[in-house]
CSV table of C-alpha atoms in Angstrom, one decimal:
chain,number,residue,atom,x,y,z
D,1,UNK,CA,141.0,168.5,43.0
D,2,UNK,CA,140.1,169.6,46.6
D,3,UNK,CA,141.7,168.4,49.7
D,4,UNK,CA,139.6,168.4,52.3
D,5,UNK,CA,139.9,167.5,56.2
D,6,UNK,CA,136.4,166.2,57.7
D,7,UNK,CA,136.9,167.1,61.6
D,8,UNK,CA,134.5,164.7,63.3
D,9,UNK,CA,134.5,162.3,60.5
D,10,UNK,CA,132.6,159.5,62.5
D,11,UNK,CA,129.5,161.4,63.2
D,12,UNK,CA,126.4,161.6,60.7
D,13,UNK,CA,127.5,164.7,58.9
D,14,UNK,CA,131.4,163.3,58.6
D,15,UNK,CA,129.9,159.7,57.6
D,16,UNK,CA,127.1,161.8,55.1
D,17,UNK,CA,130.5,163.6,53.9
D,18,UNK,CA,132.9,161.1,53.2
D,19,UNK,CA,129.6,159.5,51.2
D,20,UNK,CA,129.3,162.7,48.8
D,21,UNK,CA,132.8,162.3,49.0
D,22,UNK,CA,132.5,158.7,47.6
D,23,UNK,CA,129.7,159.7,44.7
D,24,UNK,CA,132.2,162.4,43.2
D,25,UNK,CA,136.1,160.8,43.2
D,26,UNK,CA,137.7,163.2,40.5
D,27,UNK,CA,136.5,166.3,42.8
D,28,UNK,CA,137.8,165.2,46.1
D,29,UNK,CA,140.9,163.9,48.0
D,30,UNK,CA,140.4,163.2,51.6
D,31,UNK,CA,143.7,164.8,53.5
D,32,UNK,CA,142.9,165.0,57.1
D,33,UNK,CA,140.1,162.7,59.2
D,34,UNK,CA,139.2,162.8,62.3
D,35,UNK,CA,137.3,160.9,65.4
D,36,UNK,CA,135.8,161.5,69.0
D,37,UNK,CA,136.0,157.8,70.6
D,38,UNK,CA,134.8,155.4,67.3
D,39,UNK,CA,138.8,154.7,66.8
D,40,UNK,CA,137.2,151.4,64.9
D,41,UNK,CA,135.1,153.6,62.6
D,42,UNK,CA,138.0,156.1,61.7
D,43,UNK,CA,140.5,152.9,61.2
D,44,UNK,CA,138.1,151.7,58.9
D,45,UNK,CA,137.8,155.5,57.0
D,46,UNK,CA,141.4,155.2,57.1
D,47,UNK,CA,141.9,152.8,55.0
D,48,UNK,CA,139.1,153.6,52.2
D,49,UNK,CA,140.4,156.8,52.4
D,50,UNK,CA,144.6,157.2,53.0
D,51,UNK,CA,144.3,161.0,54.7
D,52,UNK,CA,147.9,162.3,55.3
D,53,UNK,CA,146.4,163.4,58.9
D,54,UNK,CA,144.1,161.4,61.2
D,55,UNK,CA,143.4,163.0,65.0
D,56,UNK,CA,141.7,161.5,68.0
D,57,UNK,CA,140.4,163.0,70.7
D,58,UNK,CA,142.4,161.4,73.0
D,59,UNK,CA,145.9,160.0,73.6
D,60,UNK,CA,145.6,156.9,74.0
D,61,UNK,CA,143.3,156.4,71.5
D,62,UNK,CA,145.7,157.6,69.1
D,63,UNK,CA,148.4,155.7,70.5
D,64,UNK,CA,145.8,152.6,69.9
D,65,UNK,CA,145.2,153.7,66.0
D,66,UNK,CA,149.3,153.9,65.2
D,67,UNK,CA,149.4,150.5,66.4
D,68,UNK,CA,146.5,149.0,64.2
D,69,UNK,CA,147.6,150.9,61.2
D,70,UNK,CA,151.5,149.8,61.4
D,71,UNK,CA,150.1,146.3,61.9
D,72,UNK,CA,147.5,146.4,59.0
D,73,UNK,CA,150.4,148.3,56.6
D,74,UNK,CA,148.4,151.5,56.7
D,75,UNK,CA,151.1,153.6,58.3
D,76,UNK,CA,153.6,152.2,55.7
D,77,UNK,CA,156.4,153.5,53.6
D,78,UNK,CA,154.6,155.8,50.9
D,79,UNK,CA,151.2,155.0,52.0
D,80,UNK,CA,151.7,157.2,55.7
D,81,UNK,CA,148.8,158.0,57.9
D,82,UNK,CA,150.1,160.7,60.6
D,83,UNK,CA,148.5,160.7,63.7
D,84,UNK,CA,147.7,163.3,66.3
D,85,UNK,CA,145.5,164.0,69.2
D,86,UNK,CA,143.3,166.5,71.6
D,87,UNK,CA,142.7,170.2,70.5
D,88,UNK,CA,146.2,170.8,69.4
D,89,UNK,CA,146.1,168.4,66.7
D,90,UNK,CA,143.6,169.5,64.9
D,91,UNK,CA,144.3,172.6,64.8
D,92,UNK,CA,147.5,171.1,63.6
D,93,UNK,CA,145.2,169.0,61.0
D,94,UNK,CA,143.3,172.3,60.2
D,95,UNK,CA,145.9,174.6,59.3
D,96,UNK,CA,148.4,171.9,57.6
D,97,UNK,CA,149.2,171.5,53.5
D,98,UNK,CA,146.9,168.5,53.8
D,99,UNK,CA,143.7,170.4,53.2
D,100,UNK,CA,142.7,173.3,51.1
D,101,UNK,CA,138.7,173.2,52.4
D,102,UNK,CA,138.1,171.7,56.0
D,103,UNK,CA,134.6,170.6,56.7
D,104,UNK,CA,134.2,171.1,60.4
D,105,UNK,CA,131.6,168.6,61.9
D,106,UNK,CA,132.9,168.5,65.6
D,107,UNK,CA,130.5,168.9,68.7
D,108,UNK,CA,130.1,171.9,71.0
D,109,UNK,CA,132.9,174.8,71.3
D,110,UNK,CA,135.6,172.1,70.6
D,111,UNK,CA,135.1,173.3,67.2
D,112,UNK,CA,136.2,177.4,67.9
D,113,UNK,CA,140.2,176.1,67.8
D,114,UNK,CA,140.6,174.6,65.1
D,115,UNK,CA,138.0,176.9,63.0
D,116,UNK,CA,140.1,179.7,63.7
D,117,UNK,CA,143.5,177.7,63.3
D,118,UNK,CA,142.1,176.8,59.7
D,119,UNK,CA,140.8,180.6,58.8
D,120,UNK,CA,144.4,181.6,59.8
D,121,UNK,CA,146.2,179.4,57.5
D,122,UNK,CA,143.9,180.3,54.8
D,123,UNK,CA,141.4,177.2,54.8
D,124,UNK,CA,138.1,177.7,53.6
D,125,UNK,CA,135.4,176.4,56.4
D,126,UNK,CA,132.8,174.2,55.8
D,127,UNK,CA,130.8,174.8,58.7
D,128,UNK,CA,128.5,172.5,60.8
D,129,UNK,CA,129.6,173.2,63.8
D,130,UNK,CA,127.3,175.8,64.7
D,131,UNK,CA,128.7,176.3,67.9
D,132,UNK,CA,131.9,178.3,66.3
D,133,UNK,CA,129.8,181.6,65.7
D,134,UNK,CA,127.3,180.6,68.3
D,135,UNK,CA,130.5,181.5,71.1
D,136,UNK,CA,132.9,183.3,68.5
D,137,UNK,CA,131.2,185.0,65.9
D,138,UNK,CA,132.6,188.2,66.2
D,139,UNK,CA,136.1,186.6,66.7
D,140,UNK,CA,135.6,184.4,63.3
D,141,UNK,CA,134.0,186.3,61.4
D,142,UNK,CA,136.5,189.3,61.4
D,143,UNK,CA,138.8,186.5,60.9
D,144,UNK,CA,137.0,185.1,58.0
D,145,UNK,CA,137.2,188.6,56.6
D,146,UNK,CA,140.5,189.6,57.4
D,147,UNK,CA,141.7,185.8,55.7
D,148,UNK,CA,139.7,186.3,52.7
D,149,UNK,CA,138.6,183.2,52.9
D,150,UNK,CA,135.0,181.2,52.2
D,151,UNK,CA,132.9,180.2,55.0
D,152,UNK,CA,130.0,177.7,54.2
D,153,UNK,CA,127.3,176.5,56.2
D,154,UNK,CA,126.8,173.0,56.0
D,155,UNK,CA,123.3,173.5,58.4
D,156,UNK,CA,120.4,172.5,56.3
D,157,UNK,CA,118.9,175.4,57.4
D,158,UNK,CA,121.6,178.2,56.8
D,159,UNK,CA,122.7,176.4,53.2
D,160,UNK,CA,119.3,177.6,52.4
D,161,UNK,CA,119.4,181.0,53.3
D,162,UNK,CA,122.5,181.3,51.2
D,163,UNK,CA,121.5,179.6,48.4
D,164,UNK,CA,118.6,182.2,48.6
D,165,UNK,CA,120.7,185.5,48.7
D,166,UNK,CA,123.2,183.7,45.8
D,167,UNK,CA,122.9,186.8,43.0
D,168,UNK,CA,120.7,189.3,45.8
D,169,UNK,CA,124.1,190.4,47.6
D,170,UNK,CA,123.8,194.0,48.4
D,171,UNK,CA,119.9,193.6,48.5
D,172,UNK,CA,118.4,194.8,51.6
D,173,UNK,CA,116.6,191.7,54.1
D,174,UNK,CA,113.4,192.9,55.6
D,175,UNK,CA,113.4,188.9,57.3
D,176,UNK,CA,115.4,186.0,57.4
D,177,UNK,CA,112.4,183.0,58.0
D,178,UNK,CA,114.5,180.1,59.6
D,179,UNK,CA,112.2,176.8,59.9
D,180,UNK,CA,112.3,174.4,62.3
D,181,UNK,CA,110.7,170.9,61.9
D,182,UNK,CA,109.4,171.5,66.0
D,183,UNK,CA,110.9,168.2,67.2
D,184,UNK,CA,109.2,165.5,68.9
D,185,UNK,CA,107.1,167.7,71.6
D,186,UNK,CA,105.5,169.9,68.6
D,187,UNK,CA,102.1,171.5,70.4
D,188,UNK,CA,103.4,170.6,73.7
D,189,UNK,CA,102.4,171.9,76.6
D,190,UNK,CA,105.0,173.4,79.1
D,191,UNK,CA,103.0,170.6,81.5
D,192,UNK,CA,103.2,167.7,79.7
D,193,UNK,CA,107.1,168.7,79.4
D,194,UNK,CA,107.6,168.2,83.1
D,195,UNK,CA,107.1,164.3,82.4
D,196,UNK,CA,109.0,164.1,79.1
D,197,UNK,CA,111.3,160.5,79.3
D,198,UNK,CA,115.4,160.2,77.8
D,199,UNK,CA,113.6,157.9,75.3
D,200,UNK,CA,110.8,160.0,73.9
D,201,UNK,CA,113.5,163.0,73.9
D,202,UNK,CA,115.7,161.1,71.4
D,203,UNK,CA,112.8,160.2,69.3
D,204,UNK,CA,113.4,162.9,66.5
D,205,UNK,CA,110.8,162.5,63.8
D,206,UNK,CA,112.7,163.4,60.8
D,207,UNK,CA,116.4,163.6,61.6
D,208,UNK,CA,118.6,161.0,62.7
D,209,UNK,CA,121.3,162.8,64.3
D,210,UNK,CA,123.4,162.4,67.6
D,211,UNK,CA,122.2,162.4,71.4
D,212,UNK,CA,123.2,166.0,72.0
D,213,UNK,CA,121.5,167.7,68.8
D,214,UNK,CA,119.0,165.0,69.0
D,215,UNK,CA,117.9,166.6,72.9
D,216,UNK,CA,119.0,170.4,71.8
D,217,UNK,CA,116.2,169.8,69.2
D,218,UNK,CA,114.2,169.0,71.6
D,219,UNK,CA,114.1,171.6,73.8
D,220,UNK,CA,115.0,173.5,70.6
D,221,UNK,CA,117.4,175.3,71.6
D,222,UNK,CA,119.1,173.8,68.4
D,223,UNK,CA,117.0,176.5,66.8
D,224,UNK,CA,117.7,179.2,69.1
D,225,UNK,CA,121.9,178.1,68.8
D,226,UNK,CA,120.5,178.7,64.1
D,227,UNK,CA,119.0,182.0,65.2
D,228,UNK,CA,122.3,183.1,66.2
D,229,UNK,CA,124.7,181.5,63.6
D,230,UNK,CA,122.7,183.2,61.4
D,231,UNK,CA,122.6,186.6,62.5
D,232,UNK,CA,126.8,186.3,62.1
D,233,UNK,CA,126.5,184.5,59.1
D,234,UNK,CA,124.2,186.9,56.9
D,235,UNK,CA,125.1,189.6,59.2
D,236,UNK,CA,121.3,190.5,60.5
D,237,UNK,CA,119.7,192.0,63.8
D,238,UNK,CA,118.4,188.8,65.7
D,239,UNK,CA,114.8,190.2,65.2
D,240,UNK,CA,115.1,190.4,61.7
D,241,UNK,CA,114.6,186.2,61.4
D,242,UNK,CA,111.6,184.3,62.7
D,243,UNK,CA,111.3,181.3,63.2
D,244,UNK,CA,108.7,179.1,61.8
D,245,UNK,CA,107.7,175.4,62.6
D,246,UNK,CA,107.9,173.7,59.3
D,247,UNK,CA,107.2,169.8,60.6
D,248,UNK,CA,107.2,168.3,57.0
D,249,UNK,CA,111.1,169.7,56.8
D,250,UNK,CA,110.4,170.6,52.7
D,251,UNK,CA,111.1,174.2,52.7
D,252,UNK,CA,115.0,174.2,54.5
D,253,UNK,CA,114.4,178.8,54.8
D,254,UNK,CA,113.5,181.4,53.3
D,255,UNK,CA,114.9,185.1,52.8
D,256,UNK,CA,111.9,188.1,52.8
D,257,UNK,CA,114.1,190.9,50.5
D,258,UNK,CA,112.6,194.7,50.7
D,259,UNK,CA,110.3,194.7,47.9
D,260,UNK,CA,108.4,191.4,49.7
D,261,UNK,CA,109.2,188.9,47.5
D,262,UNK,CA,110.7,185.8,49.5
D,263,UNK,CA,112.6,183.0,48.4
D,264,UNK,CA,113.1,179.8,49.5
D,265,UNK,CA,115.1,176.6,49.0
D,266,UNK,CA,113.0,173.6,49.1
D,267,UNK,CA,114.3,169.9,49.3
D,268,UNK,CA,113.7,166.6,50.6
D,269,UNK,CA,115.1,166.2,54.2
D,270,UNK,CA,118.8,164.8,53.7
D,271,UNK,CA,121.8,166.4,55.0
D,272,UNK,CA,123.7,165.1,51.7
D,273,UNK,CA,122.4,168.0,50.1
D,274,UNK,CA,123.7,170.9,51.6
D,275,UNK,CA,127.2,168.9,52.0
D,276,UNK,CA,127.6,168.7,48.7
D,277,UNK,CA,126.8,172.0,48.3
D,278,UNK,CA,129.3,173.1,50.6
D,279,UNK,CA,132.1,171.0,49.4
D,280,UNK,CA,131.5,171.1,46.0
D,281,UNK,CA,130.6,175.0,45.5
D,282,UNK,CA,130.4,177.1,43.2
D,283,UNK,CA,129.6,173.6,41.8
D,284,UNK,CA,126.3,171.2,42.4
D,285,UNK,CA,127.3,167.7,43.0
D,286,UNK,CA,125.4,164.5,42.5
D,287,UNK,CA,124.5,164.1,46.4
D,288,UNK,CA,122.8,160.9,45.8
D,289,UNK,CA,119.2,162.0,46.8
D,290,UNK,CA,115.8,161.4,45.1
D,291,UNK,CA,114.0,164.1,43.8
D,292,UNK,CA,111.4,165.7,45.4
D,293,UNK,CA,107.8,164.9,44.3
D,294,UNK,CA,105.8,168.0,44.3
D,295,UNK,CA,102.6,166.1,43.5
D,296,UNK,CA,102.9,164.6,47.0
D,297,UNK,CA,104.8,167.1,49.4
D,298,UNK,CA,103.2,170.0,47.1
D,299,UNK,CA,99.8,169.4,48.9
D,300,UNK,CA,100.4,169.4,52.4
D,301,UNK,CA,103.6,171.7,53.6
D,302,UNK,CA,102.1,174.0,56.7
D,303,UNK,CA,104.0,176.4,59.2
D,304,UNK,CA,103.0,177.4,62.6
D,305,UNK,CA,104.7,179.8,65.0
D,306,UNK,CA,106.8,178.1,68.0
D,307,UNK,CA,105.5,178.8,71.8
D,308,UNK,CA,108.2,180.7,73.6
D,309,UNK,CA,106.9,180.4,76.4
D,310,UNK,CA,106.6,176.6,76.2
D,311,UNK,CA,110.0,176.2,74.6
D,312,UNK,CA,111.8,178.9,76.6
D,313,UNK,CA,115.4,178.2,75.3
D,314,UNK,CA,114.9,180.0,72.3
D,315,UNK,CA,114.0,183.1,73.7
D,316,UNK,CA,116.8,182.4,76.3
D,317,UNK,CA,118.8,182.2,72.6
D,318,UNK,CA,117.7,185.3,71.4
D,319,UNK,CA,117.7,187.6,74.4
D,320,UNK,CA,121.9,186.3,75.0
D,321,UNK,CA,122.3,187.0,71.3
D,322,UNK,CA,120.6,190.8,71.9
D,323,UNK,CA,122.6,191.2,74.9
D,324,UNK,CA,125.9,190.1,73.3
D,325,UNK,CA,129.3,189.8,74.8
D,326,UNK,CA,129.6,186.5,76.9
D,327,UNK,CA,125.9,185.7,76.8
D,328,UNK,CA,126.1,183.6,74.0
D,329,UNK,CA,128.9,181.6,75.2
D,330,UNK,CA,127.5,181.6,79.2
D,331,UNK,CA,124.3,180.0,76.9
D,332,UNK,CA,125.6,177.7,75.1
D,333,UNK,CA,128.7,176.0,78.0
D,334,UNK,CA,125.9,175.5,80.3
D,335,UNK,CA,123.5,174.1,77.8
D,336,UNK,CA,126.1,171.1,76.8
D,337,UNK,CA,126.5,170.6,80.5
D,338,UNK,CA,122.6,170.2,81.3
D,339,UNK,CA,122.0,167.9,78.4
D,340,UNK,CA,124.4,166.1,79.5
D,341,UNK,CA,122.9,166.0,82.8
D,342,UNK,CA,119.6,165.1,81.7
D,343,UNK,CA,121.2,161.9,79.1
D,344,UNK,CA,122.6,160.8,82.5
D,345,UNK,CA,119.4,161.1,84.7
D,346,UNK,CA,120.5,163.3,86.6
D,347,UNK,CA,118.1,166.2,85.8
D,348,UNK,CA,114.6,166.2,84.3
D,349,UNK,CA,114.0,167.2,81.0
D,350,UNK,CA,112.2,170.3,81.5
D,351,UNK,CA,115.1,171.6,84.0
D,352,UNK,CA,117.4,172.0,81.0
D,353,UNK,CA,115.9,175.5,80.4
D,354,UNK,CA,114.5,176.3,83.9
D,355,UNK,CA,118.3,175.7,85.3
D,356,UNK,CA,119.6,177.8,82.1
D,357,UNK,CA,117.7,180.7,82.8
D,358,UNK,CA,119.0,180.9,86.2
D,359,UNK,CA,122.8,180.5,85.1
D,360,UNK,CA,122.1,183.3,82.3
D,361,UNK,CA,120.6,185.5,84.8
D,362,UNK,CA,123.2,184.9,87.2
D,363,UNK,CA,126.1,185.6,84.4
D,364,UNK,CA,128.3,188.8,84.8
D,365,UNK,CA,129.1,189.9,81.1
D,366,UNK,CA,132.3,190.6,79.4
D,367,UNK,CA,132.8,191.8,76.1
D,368,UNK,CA,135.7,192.2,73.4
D,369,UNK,CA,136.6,188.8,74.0
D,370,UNK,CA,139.7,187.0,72.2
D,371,UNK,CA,140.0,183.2,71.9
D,372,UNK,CA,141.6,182.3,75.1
D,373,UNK,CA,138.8,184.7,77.0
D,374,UNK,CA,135.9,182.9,75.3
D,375,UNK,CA,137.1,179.1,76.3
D,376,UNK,CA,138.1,180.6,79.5
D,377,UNK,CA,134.3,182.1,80.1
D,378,UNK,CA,133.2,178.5,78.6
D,379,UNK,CA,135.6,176.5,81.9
D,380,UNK,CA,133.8,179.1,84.4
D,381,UNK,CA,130.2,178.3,83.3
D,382,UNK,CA,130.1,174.6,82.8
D,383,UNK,CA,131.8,174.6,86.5
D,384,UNK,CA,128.7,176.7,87.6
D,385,UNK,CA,126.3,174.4,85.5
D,386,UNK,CA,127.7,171.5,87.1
D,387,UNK,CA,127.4,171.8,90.6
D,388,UNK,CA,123.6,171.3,89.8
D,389,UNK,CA,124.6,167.6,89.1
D,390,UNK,CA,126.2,168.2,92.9
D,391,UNK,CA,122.7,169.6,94.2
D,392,UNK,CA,120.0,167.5,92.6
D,393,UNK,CA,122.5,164.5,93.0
């Protein structure tokens, strides 16, 4: 049986988890949860679920959880929930006897630490936090390596890909094809982006995620951020993958091998897929999702190239990526800061990549960079990216 730790528990993919989780009981024990600020929501996970570990992102909202669970009986003699707090403890969580797989759902860089704390100790990584390779890859993936341990992707996107090259390693890639459903401004004009609203920005037409992946798709930069998880994950030059505007969401990517034969993972558009992949694998689980009917999707899946020029932050994405070094994590500090700019009205939505190219073209790039050197770099530019809240404010 696998122990697993679900860092960000309370967010769609931990909820989406702890329901695979649910579907298959003799494969899974849940060791180590984890929240942001829905204390209520982890209490309640808590108690389905017993974890040895539960972490919070903040003090007193752990000091908050020890009281409910002494008072409910949850923190009891032989039925103990531990619980810790901030970065430290969950790379505590991460790296402790309570997991043997951690699923890593947290948001933004906050998920390097502890990815690298659990590599360390052994853990294999389910990975949804893109942002891990997206700042670290180099770091993590030499890690990964030197660890021999398994790292997963949990992305819908990147658990196709390496379904696709399951029994083809060693096969040359002429072209990674990463699809993207094209969010809710699909065939957009950069002008009609000047007057785009908070609420037509969180209107995603197929995925129902949270406010920050919800605007990075948006803008998608969430594809640019895939573009370069995936060039660490299957280890290929950024202009090896193309992206292609898939708005039915069917086809999850497809690999292009040498001789021109591509294959591709096709599903419906559920996130409990590629979980259960990840947690269950080498094994297929029962995720709980219908089967997909050909004689209806069959008819009418299309693909159309994305405008770079109209949806400048994946070129942004891909030239940091080429560039290498800091870029990547200059790109992706001030990117959380601006969207969370924009959520709080403080910028419009098509100054998200007009203010990012600036910052990235203001950036003075270093390289070989360890741990502390990358969250360093990551303080620096959100400082920079903020005092645009200062200017415009």
């Amino acid at each position: 049986m696998k122990q697993v730790a679900i860092l960000g528990s309370t967010g769609s993919i931990g909820t989406q988890s702890l329901d695979v989780i649910r579907r298959n009981p003799d494969r899974f024990r849940v060791g180590v949860l984890s929240c942001g600020r829905n204390v209520e929501l982890l209490e309640r996970q808590i108690s389905e679920f017993h974890p040895q570990i539960a972490v919070t992102a903040r003090e007193e909202d752990a000091l908050t959880l020890q009281k409910a669970l002494r008072e409910s009986g949850n923190a009891g003699a032989g039925n103990r929930t531990e619980v810790l707090w901030g970065q430290e403890g969950l790379k505590t969580a991460a790296s402790s006897n309570a997991c043997d797989l951690v699923l890593n759902a947290l948001l933004g860089i906050s998920g390097l630490a502890p990815t690298m704390a659990a590599v360390e100790a052994g853990k294999d990584i389910a990975l949804a936090n893109k942002e891990t390779l997206v700042t670290g890859g180099a770091l993590v993936m030499d890690a990964v390596r030197k660890a021999g341990v398994r790292l997963l992707p949990v992305d819908s996107e990147h658990s196709a890909i390496f379904q696709c090259l399951e029994g083809n390693q060693g096969r040359k890639i002429r072209k990674i094809l990463l699809t993207a459903s094209g969010g809710p401004f699909r065939g957009w004009s950069r002008k009609q982006l000047e007057s785009v609203t908070l609420e037509q920005a969180l209107h995603h037409p197929k995925w129902s995620m949270g406010k920050k992946i919800t605007i990075d798709s948006a803008t998608m930069m969430n594809k640019g951020l895939e573009v370069i998880e995936a060039r660490w994950l299957f280890d290929v030059p950024v202009d090896a993958i193309q992206i292609l505007v898939h708005p039915q969401s069917i086809v999850h990517s497809m690999v292009e091998f040498e001789d021109g034969s591509v294959l591709a993972q096709l599903g419906n558009p559920d996130m409990r897929i590629p979980i259960s992949l990840a947690l269950g694998y080498p094994d297929r689980l029962e995720s709980g999702e219908a089967e997909l009917d050909f004689f209806d999707a069959g008819s009418w899946l299309t693909f159309e190239r994305p405008d770079p020029e109209v949806f400048r932050c994946i070129t942004l994405a891909c030239s940091a990526s080429r560039a290498g070094g800091s870029y990547p994590v200059a790109l992706n500090g001030a990117n959380e800061v601006l969207v969370d700019l924009f959520l709080h009205g403080k910028i419009r939505f098509i100054e998200i990549q007009e203010y990012l190219e600036r910052i990235l073209d203001a950036h003075v790039p270093e390289y070989h960079l360890t741990l502390e050197k990358i969250l360093q770099i990551d303080q620096e530019v959100r400082q920079t990216a903020a005092q645009i809240a200062r200017k415009v404010g």
